[in-house]
mmCIF file of C-alpha atoms in Angstrom:
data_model
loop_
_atom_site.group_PDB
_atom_site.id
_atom_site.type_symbol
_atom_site.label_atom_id
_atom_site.label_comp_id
_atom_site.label_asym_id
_atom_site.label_seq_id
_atom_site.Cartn_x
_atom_site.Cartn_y
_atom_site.Cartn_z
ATOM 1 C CA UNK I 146 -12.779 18.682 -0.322
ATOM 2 C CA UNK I 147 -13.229 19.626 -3.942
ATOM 3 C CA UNK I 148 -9.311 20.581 -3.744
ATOM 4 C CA UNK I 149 -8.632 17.004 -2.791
ATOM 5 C CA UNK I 150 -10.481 15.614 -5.259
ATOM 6 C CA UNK I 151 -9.138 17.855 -8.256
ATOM 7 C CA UNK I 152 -5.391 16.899 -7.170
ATOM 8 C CA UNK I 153 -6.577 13.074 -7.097
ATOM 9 C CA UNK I 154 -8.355 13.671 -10.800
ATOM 10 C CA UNK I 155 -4.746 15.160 -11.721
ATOM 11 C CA UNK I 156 -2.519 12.999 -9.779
ATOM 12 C CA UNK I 157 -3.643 9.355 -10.271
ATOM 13 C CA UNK I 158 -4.146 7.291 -13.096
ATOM 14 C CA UNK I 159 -6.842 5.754 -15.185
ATOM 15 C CA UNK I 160 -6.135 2.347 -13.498
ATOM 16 C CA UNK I 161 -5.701 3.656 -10.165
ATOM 17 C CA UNK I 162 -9.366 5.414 -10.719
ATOM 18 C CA UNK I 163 -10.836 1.951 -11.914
ATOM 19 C CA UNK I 164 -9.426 -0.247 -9.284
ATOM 20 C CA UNK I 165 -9.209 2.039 -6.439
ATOM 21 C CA UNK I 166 -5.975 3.665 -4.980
ATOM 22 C CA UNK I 167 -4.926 4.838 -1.607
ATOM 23 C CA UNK I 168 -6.555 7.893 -1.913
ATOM 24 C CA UNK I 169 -9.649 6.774 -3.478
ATOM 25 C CA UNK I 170 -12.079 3.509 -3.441
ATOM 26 C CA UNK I 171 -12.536 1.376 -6.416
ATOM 27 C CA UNK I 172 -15.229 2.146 -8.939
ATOM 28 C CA UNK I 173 -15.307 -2.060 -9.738
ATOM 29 C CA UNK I 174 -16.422 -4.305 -7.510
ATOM 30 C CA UNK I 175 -16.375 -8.212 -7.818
ATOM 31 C CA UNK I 176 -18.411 -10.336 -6.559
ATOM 32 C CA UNK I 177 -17.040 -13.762 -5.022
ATOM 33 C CA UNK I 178 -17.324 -16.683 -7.649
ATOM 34 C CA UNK I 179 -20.035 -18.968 -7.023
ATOM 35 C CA UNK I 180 -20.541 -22.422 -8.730
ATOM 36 C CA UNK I 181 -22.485 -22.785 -11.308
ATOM 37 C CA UNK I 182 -23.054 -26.725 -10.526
ATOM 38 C CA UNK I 183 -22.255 -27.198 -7.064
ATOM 39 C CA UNK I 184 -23.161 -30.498 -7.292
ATOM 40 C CA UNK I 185 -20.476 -31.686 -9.353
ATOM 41 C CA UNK I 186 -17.457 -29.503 -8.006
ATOM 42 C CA UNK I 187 -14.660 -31.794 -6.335
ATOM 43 C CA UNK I 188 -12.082 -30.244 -4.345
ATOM 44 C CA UNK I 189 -8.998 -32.548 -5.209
ATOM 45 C CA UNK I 190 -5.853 -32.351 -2.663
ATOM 46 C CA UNK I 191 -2.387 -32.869 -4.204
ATOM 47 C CA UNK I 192 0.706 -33.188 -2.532
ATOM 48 C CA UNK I 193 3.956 -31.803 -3.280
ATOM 49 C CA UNK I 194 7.582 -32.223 -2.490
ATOM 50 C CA UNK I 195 10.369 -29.862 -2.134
ATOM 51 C CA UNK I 196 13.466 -30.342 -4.662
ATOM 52 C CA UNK I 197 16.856 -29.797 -3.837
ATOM 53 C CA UNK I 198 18.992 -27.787 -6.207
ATOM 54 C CA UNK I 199 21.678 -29.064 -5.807
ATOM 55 C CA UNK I 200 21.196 -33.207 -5.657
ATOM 56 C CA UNK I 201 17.755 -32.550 -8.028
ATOM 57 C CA UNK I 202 16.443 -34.926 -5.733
ATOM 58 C CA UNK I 203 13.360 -34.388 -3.014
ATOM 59 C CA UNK I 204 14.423 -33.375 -0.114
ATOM 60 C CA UNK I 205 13.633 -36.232 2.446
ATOM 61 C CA UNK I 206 10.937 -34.986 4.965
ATOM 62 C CA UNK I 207 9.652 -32.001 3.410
ATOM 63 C CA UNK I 208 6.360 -32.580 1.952
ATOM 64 C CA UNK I 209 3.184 -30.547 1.517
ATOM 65 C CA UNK I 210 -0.047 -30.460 0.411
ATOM 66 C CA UNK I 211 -2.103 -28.327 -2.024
ATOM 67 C CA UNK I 212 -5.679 -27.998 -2.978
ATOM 68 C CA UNK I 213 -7.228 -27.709 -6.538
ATOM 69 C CA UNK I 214 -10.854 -27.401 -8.366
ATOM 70 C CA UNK I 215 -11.099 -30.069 -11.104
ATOM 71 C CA UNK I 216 -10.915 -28.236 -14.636
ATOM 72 C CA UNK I 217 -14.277 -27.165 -15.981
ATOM 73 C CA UNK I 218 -15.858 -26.265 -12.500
ATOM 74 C CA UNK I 219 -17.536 -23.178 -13.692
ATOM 75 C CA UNK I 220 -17.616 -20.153 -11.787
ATOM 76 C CA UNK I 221 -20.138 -17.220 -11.856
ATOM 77 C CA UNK I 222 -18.569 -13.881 -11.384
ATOM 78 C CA UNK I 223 -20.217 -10.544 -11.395
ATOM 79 C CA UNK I 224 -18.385 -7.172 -11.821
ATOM 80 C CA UNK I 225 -20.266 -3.936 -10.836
ATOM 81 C CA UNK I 226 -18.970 -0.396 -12.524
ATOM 82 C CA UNK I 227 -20.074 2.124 -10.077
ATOM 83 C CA UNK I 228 -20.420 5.769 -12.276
ATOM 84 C CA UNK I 229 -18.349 4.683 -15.115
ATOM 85 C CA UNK I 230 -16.543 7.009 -17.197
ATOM 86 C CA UNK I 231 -15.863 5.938 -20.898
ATOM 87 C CA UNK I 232 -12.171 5.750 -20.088
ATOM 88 C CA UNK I 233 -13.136 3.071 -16.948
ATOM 89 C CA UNK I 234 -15.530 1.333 -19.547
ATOM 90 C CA UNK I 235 -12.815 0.941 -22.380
ATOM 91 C CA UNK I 236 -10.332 -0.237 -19.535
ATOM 92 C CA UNK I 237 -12.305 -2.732 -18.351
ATOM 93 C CA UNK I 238 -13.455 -4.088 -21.882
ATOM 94 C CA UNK I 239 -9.684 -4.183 -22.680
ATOM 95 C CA UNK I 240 -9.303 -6.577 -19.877
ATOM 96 C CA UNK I 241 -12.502 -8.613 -20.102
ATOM 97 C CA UNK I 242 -11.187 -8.942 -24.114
ATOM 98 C CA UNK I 243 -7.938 -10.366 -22.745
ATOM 99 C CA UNK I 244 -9.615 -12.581 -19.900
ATOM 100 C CA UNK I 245 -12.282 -14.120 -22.803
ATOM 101 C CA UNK I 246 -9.432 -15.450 -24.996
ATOM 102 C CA UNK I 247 -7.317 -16.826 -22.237
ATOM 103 C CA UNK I 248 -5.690 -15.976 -19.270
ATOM 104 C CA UNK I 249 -4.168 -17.711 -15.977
ATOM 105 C CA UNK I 250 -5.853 -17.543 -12.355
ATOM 106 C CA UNK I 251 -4.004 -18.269 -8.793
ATOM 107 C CA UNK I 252 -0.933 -20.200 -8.297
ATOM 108 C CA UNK I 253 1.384 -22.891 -9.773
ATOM 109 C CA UNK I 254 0.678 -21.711 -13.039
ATOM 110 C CA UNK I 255 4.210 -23.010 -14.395
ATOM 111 C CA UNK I 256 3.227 -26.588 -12.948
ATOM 112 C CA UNK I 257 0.072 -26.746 -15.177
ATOM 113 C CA UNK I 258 -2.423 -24.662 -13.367
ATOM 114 C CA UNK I 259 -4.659 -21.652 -13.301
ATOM 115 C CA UNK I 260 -5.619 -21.280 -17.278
ATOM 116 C CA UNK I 261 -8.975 -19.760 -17.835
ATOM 117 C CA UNK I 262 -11.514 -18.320 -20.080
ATOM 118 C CA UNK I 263 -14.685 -16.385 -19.697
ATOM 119 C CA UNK I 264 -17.404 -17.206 -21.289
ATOM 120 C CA UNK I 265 -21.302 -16.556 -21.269
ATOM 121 C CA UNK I 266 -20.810 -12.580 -20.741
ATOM 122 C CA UNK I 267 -23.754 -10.349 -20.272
ATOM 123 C CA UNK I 268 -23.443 -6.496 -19.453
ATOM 124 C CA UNK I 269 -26.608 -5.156 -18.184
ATOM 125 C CA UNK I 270 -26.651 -1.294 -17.092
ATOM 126 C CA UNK I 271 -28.766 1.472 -16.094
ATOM 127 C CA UNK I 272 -28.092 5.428 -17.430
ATOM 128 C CA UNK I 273 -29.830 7.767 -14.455
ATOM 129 C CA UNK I 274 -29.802 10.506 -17.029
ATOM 130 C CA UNK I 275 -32.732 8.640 -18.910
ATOM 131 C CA UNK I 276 -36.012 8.761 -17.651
ATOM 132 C CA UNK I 277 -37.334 5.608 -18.828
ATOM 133 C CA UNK I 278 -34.473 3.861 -16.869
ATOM 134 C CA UNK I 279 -34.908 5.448 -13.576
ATOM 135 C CA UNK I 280 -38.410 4.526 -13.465
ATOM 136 C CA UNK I 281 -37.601 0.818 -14.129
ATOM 137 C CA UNK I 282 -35.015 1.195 -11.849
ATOM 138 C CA UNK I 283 -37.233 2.852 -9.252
ATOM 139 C CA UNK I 284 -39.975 0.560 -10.137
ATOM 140 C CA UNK I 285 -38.865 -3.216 -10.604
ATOM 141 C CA UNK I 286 -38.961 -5.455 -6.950
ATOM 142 C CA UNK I 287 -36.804 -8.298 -8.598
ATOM 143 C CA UNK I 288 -32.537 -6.683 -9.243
ATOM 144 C CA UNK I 289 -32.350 -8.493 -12.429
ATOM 145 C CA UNK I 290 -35.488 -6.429 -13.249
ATOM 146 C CA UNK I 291 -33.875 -2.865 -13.040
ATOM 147 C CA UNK I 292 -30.685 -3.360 -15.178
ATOM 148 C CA UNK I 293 -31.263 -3.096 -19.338
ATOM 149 C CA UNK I 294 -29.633 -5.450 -20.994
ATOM 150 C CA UNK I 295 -27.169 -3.560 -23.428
ATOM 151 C CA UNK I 296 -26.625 -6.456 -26.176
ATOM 152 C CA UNK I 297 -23.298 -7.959 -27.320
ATOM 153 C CA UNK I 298 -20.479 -7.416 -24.676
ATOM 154 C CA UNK I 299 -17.951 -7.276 -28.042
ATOM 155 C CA UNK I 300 -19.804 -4.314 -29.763
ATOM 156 C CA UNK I 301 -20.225 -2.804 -26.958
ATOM 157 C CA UNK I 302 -16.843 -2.395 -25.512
ATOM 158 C CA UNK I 303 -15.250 -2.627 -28.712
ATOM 159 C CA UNK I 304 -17.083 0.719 -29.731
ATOM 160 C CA UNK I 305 -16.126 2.093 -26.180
ATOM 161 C CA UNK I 306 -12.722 1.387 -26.509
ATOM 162 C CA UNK I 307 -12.646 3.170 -29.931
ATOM 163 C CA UNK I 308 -14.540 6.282 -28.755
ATOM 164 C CA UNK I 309 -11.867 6.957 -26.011
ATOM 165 C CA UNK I 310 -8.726 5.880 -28.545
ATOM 166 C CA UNK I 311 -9.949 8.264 -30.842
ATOM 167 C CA UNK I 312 -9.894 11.228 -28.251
ATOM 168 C CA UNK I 313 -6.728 10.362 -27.067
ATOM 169 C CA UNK I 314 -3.657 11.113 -29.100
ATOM 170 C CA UNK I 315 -1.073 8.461 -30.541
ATOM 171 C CA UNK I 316 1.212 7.784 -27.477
ATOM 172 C CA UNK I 317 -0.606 10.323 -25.162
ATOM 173 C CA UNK I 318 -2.073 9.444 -21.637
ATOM 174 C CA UNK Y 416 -19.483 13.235 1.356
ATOM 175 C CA UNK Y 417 -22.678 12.479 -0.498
ATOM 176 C CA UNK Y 418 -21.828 11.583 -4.822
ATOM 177 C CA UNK Y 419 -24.096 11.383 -7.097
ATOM 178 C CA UNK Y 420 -25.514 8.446 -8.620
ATOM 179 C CA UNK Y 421 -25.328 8.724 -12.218
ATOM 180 C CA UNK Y 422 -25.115 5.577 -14.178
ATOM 181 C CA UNK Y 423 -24.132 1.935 -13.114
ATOM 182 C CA UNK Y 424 -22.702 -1.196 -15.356
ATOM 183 C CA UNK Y 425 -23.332 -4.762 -14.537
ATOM 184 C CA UNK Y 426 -20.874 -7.358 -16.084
ATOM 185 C CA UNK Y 427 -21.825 -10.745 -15.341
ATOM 186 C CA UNK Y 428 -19.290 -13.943 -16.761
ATOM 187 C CA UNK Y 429 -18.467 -17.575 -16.659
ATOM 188 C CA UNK Y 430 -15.219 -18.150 -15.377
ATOM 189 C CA UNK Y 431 -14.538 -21.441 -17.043
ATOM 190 C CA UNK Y 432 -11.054 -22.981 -15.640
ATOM 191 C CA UNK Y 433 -8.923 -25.010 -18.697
ATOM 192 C CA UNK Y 434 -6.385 -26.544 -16.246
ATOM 193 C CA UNK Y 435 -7.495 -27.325 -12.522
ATOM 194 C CA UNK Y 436 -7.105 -23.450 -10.317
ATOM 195 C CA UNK Y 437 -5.467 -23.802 -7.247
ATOM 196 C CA UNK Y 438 -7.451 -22.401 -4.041
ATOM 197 C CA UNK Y 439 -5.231 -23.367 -1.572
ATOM 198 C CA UNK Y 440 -1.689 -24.219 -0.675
ATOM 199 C CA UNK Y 441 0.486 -25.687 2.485
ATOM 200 C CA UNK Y 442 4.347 -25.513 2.834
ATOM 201 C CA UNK Y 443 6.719 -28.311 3.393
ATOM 202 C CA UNK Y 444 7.645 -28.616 7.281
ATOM 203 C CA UNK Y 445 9.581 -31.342 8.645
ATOM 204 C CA UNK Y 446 6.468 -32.405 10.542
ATOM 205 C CA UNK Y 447 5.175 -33.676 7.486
ATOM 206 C CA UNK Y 448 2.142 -32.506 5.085
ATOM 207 C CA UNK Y 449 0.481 -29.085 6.157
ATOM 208 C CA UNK Y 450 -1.966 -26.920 4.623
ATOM 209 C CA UNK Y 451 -2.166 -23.693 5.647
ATOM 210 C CA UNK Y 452 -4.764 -20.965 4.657
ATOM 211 C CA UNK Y 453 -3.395 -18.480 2.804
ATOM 212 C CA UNK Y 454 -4.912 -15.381 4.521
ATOM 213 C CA UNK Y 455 -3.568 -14.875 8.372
ATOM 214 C CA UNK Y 456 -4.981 -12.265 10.786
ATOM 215 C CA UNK Y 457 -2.367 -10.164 12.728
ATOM 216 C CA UNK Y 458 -3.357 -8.572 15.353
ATOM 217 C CA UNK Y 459 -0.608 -6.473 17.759
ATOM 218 C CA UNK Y 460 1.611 -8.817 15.930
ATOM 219 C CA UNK Y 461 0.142 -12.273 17.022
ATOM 220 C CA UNK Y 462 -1.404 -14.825 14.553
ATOM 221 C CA UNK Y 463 -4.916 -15.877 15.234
#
C-alpha cells in the first residue's frame, strides 16, 4: 500500500491531488448551491432556433428550448479541504482569487450567459495538531460551532500562496 | 485503509451570477421544442 501511494505522491500532480484523479479521491469537496432567497428565484425558459450556415437563416422546424436563473439569484456554495497541504491551499486560493473577480459558469456563455462573481467569502478551519481546536471540535453540538474562523480570505491565501512560491523555484514544479 | 485526520478547511461563498446561468438545455428535433436533462443513465447500454 505505502508503495502505491509513494508512486501516486511521485506520479500525479498538484491538481490531480486537489481535485482527485483516477488513482486517488479528491481532497475538495463542493457542496450543491443552494439559494440564498428562494423566494425570489425564477426559473425563466428561453427558446432557441437552429441557424443554417449556409442561408444564415433558421432552419424551419428545428426549435428548442433552454432554461435559465434570472441574474442576481444568489447561490451559497461551500467547499470543504479535507487534510490540506499548503500547496492544495495556495491552489485553491489561486482559483477562488480568479472566481472573486470574474469568471463564467455553464453554457451559452458566447450568447450572453454564465458570468459570475463570488462574493461574501468566509474560510473557517480547524488544525488537529492544536489542542485548543480539537476540544472545540470535540466539544461544540452546533457544525458552525467547531470550525475557527481564520479572518480575511485575501490575507490568508495570499500569504499561502507566497509561502509555497517562495519554496518553489522560478519555473520549477 | 484508515488516514489520519489532521486538519480540515471550510470555504464558504456567494456565487453571485452577472448574466442569467443556464441550468438546463433541449436540442432542436423536428418534433418541435424539447428539453432534455442533461445527465442520462446508461445502463447495459439502454437509456432510462
Amino acid at each position: 500500500m505505502q508503495q502505491q501511494l509513494d508512486w501516486i505522491e511521485k506520479n500525479t500532480c498538484d491538481v490531480c491531488k486537489l481535485f482527485g484523479s483516477p488513482v486517488q479521491a479528491a481532497r475538495l469537496r463542493c457542496s450543491d448551491g443552494t439559494l440564498d432567497n428562494p423566494a425570489a428565484a425564477a426559473v425563466r425558459v428561453r427558446d432557441g432556433v437552429v441557424l443554417d450556415r449556409d442561408s444564415h437563416t433558421a432552419v424551419d422546424g428545428l426549435k428548442y428550448d433552454y432554461e435559465t436563473v434570472a441574474a442576481g439569484t444568489a447561490f451559497r456554495v461551500c467547499f470543504d479541504l479535507d487534510n490540506p497541504t499548503p500547496k492544495d491551499e495556495a491552489l485553491f486560493g489561486a482559483a477562488l482569487f480568479e472566481w472573486a473577480s470574474g469568471s463564467s459558469l455553464g453554457g451559452f456563455t458566447s450568447r450572453g450567459l454564465g458570468r459570475f462573481r463570488l462574493e461574501d467569502i468566509e474560510i473557517r478551519g480547524v488544525d488537529f495538531d492544536n489542542l485548543e481546536e480539537r476540544v472545540q471540535y470535540l466539544t461544540r453540538p452546533k457544525a458552525e460551532e467547531k470550525l475557527n474562523d481564520r479572518g480575511d480570505w485575501q490575507s490568508y491565501f495570499q500569504k499561502k500562496i507566497e509561502e509555497v512560491l517562495n519554496t518553489v523555484p522560478a519555473g520549477g514544479q | 485503509m484508515l488516514r489520519k485526520w489532521l486538519c480540515q478547511a471550510d470555504i464558504t461563498v456567494q456565487l453571485q451570477p452577472i448574466d442569467p446561468i443556464l441550468i438546463k438545455s433541449g436540442y432542436a428535433t423536428h418534433r418541435g421544442p424539447d428539453v432534455v436533462a442533461a445527465p442520462v443513465t446508461l445502463l447495459e447500454g439502454r437509456e432510462f
